[in-house]
Tab-separated table of C-alpha atoms in Angstrom:
chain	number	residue	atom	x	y	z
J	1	UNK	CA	0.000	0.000	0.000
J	2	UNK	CA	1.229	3.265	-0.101
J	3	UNK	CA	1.835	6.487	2.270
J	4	UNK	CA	-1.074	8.301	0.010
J	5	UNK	CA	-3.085	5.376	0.374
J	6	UNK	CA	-2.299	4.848	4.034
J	7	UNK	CA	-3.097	8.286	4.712
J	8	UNK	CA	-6.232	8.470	2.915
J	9	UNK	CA	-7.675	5.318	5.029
J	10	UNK	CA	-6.531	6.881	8.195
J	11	UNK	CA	-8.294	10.479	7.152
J	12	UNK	CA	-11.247	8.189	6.079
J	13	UNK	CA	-11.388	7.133	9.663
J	14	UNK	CA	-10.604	10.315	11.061
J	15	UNK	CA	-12.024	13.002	9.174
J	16	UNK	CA	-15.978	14.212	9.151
J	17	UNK	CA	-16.844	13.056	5.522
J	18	UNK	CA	-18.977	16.413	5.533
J	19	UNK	CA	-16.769	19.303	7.204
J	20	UNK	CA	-13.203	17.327	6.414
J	21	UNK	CA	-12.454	18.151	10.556
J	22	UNK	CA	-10.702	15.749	12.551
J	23	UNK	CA	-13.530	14.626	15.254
J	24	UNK	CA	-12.024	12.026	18.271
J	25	UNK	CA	-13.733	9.078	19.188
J	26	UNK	CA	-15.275	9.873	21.662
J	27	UNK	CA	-17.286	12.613	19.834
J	28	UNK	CA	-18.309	9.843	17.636
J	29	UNK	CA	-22.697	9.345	18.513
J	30	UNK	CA	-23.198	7.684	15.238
J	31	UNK	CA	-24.560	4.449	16.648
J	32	UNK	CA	-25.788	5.957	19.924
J	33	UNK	CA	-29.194	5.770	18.515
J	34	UNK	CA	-29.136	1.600	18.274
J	35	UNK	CA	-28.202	1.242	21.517
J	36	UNK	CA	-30.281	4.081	22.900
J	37	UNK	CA	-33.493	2.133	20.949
J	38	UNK	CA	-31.857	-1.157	22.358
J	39	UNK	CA	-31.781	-0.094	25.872
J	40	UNK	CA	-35.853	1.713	25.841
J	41	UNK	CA	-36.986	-1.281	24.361
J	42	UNK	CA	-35.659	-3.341	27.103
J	43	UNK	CA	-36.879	-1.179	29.638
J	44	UNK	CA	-40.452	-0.916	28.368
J	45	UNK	CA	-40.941	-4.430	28.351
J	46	UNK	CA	-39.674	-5.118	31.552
J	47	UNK	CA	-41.968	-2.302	33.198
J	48	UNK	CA	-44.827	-3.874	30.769
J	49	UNK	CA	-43.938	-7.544	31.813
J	50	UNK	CA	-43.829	-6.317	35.628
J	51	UNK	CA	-47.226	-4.468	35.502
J	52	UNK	CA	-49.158	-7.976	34.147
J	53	UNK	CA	-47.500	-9.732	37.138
J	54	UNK	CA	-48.912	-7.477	39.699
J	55	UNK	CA	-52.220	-7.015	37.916
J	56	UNK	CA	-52.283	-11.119	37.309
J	57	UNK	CA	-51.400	-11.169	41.755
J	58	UNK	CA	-53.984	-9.059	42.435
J	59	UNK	CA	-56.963	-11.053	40.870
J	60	UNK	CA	-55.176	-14.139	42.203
J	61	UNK	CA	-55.255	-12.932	45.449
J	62	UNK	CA	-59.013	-12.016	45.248
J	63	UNK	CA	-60.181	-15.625	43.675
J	64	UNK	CA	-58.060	-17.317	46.966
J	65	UNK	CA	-59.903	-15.083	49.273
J	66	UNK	CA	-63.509	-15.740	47.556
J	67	UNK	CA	-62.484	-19.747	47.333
J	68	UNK	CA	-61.212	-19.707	51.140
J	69	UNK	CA	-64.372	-17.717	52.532
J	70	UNK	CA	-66.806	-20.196	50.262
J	71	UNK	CA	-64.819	-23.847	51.482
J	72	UNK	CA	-65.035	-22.128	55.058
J	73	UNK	CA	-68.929	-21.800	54.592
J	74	UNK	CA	-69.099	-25.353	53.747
J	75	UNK	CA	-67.003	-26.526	56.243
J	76	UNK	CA	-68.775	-24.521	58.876
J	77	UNK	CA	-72.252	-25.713	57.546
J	78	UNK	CA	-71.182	-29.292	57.595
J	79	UNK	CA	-70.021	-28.764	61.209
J	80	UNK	CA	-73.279	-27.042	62.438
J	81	UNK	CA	-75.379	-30.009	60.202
J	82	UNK	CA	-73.839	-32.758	62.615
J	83	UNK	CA	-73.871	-30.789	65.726
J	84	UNK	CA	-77.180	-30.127	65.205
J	85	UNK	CA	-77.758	-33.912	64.215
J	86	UNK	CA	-76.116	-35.052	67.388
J	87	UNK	CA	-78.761	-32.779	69.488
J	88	UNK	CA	-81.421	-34.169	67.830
J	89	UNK	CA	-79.846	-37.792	68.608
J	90	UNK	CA	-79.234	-36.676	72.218
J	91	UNK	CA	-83.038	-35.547	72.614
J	92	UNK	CA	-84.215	-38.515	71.282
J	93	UNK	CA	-82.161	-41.068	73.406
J	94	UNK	CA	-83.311	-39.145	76.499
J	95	UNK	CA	-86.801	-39.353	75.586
J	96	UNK	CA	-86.383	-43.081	75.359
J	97	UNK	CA	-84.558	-43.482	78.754
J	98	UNK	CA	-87.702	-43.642	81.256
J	99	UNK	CA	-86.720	-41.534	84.728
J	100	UNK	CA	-83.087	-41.051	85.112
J	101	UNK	CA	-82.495	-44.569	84.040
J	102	UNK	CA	-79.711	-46.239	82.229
J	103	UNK	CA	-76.583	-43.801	80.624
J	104	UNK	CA	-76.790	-42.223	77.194
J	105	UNK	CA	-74.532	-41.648	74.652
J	106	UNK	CA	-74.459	-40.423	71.347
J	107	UNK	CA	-71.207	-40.008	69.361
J	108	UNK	CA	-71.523	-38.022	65.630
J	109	UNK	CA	-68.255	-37.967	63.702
J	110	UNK	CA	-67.294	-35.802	60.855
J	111	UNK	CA	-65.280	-35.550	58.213
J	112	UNK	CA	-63.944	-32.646	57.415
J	113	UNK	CA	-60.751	-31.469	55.170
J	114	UNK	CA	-58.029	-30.758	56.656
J	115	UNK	CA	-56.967	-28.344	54.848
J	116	UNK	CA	-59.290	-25.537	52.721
J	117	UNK	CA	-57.573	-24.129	50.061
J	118	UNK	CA	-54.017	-25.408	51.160
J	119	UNK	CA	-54.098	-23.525	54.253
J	120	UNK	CA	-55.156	-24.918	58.016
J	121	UNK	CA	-57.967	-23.646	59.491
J	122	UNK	CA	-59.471	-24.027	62.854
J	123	UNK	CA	-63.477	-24.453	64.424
J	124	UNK	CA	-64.337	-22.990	67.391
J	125	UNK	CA	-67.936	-24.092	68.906
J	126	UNK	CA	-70.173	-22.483	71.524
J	127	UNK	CA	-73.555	-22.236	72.069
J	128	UNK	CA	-74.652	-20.284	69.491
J	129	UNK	CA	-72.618	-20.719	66.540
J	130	UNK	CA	-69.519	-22.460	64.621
J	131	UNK	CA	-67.100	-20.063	63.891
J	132	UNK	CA	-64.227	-21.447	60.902
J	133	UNK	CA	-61.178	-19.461	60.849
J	134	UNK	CA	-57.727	-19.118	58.727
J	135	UNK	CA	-55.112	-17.136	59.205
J	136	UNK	CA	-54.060	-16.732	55.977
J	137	UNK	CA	-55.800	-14.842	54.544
J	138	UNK	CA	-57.336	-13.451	57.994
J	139	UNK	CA	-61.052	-15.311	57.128
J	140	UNK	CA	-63.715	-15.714	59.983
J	141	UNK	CA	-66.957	-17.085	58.784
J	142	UNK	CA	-69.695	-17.955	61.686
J	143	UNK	CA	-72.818	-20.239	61.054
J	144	UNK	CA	-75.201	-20.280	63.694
J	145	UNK	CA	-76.636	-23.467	65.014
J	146	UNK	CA	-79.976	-24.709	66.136
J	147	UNK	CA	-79.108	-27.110	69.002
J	148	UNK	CA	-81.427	-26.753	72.310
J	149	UNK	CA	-78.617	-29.380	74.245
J	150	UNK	CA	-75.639	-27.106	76.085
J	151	UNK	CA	-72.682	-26.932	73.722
J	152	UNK	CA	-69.056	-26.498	75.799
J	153	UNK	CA	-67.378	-24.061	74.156
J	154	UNK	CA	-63.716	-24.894	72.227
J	155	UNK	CA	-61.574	-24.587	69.774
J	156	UNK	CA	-60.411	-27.573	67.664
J	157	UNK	CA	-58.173	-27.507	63.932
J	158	UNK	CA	-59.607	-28.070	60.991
J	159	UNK	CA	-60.335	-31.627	60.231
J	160	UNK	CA	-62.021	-34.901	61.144
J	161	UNK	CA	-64.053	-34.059	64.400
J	162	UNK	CA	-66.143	-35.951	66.964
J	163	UNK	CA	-69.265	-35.115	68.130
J	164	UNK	CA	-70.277	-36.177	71.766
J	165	UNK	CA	-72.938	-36.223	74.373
J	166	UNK	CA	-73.033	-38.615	77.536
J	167	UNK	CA	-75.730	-38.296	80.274
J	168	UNK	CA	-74.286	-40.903	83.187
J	169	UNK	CA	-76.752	-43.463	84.291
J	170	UNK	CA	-78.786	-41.988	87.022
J	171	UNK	CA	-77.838	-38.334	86.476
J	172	UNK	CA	-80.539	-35.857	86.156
J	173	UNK	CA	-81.333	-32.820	83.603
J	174	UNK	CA	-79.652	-32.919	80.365
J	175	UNK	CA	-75.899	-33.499	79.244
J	176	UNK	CA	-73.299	-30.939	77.184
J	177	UNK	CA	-72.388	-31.501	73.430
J	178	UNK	CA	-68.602	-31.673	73.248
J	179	UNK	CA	-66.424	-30.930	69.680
J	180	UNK	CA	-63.158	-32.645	69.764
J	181	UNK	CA	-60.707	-33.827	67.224
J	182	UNK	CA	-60.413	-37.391	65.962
């Protein structure tokens, strides 16, 4: 090659094609631009991409709070149903039992989940009502109940459950319906 030629490429390099004037490289912005476009793309999408995610968490969150407070309710309901059915057994056996003769006992058992919506719950019983509670979310759902027998009040987790009522032989007035866990 020669020094013309060598010169030329370096001015080629160099040299504003427009003006002729030496311009250093760090003046150069021709491919700011690309990267510039680069970079804003990238960053749109992410803030795009990260405002589905929390809109997509938000309705989540609601449908586990609706299908927590609706698997409460039936778990509540099916806890009142029994209690409710163990009164009426209770009632019944006493009617049968002539005097203050001969020991009753009625036992109801339930099955309940163990878990409502993948989360533990617990039942607490007194005479008015079953209360069903999670923690997480904070749901509290309260079915009242029917039964005319005394209910002891408690607090048992979520789960299988027994129903119980014993009158000892010879005992007078009626018994208390106890909620444990099986």
């Amino acid at each position: 090659m020669r020094d013309s030629d060598a010169g030329a490429a370096d001015r080629s390099l160099a040299d504003d094609p427009v003006t002729g004037d030496r311009r250093s490289l760090a003046a150069d912005e021709r491919a700011v631009s690309v990267t510039v476009g680069y970079v804003l793309t990238l960053a749109i999408g992410a803030l795009l991409l990260s405002g589905v995610v929390i809109a997509v968490g938000g309705v989540i969150d609601g449908q586990t709070q609706r299908t927590v407070e609706s698997e409460l309710s039936v778990a509540g309901q099916t806890a009142v149903a029994n209690l409710e059915a163990a009164d009426r057994l209770a009632r019944a056996a006493e009617a049968d039992r002539p005097g203050s003769e001969g020991a009753v006992t009625v036992t109801v058992e339930a099955d309940l989940p163990s878990r409502i919506a993948g989360r533990t719950y617990r039942i607490a019983v007194d005479s008015d009502a079953v209360a069903v509670r999670t923690d997480s979310p904070d749901v509290r759902i309260e079915v009242p109940h029917a039964a005319t027998r005394d209910v002891s009040p408690t607090t048992v987790r979520g789960g299988p459950i027994r129903i119980s009522y014993t009158v000892a032989d010879g005992a007078s007035g009626p018994g208390t319906l106890e909620v444990t866990e099986r």
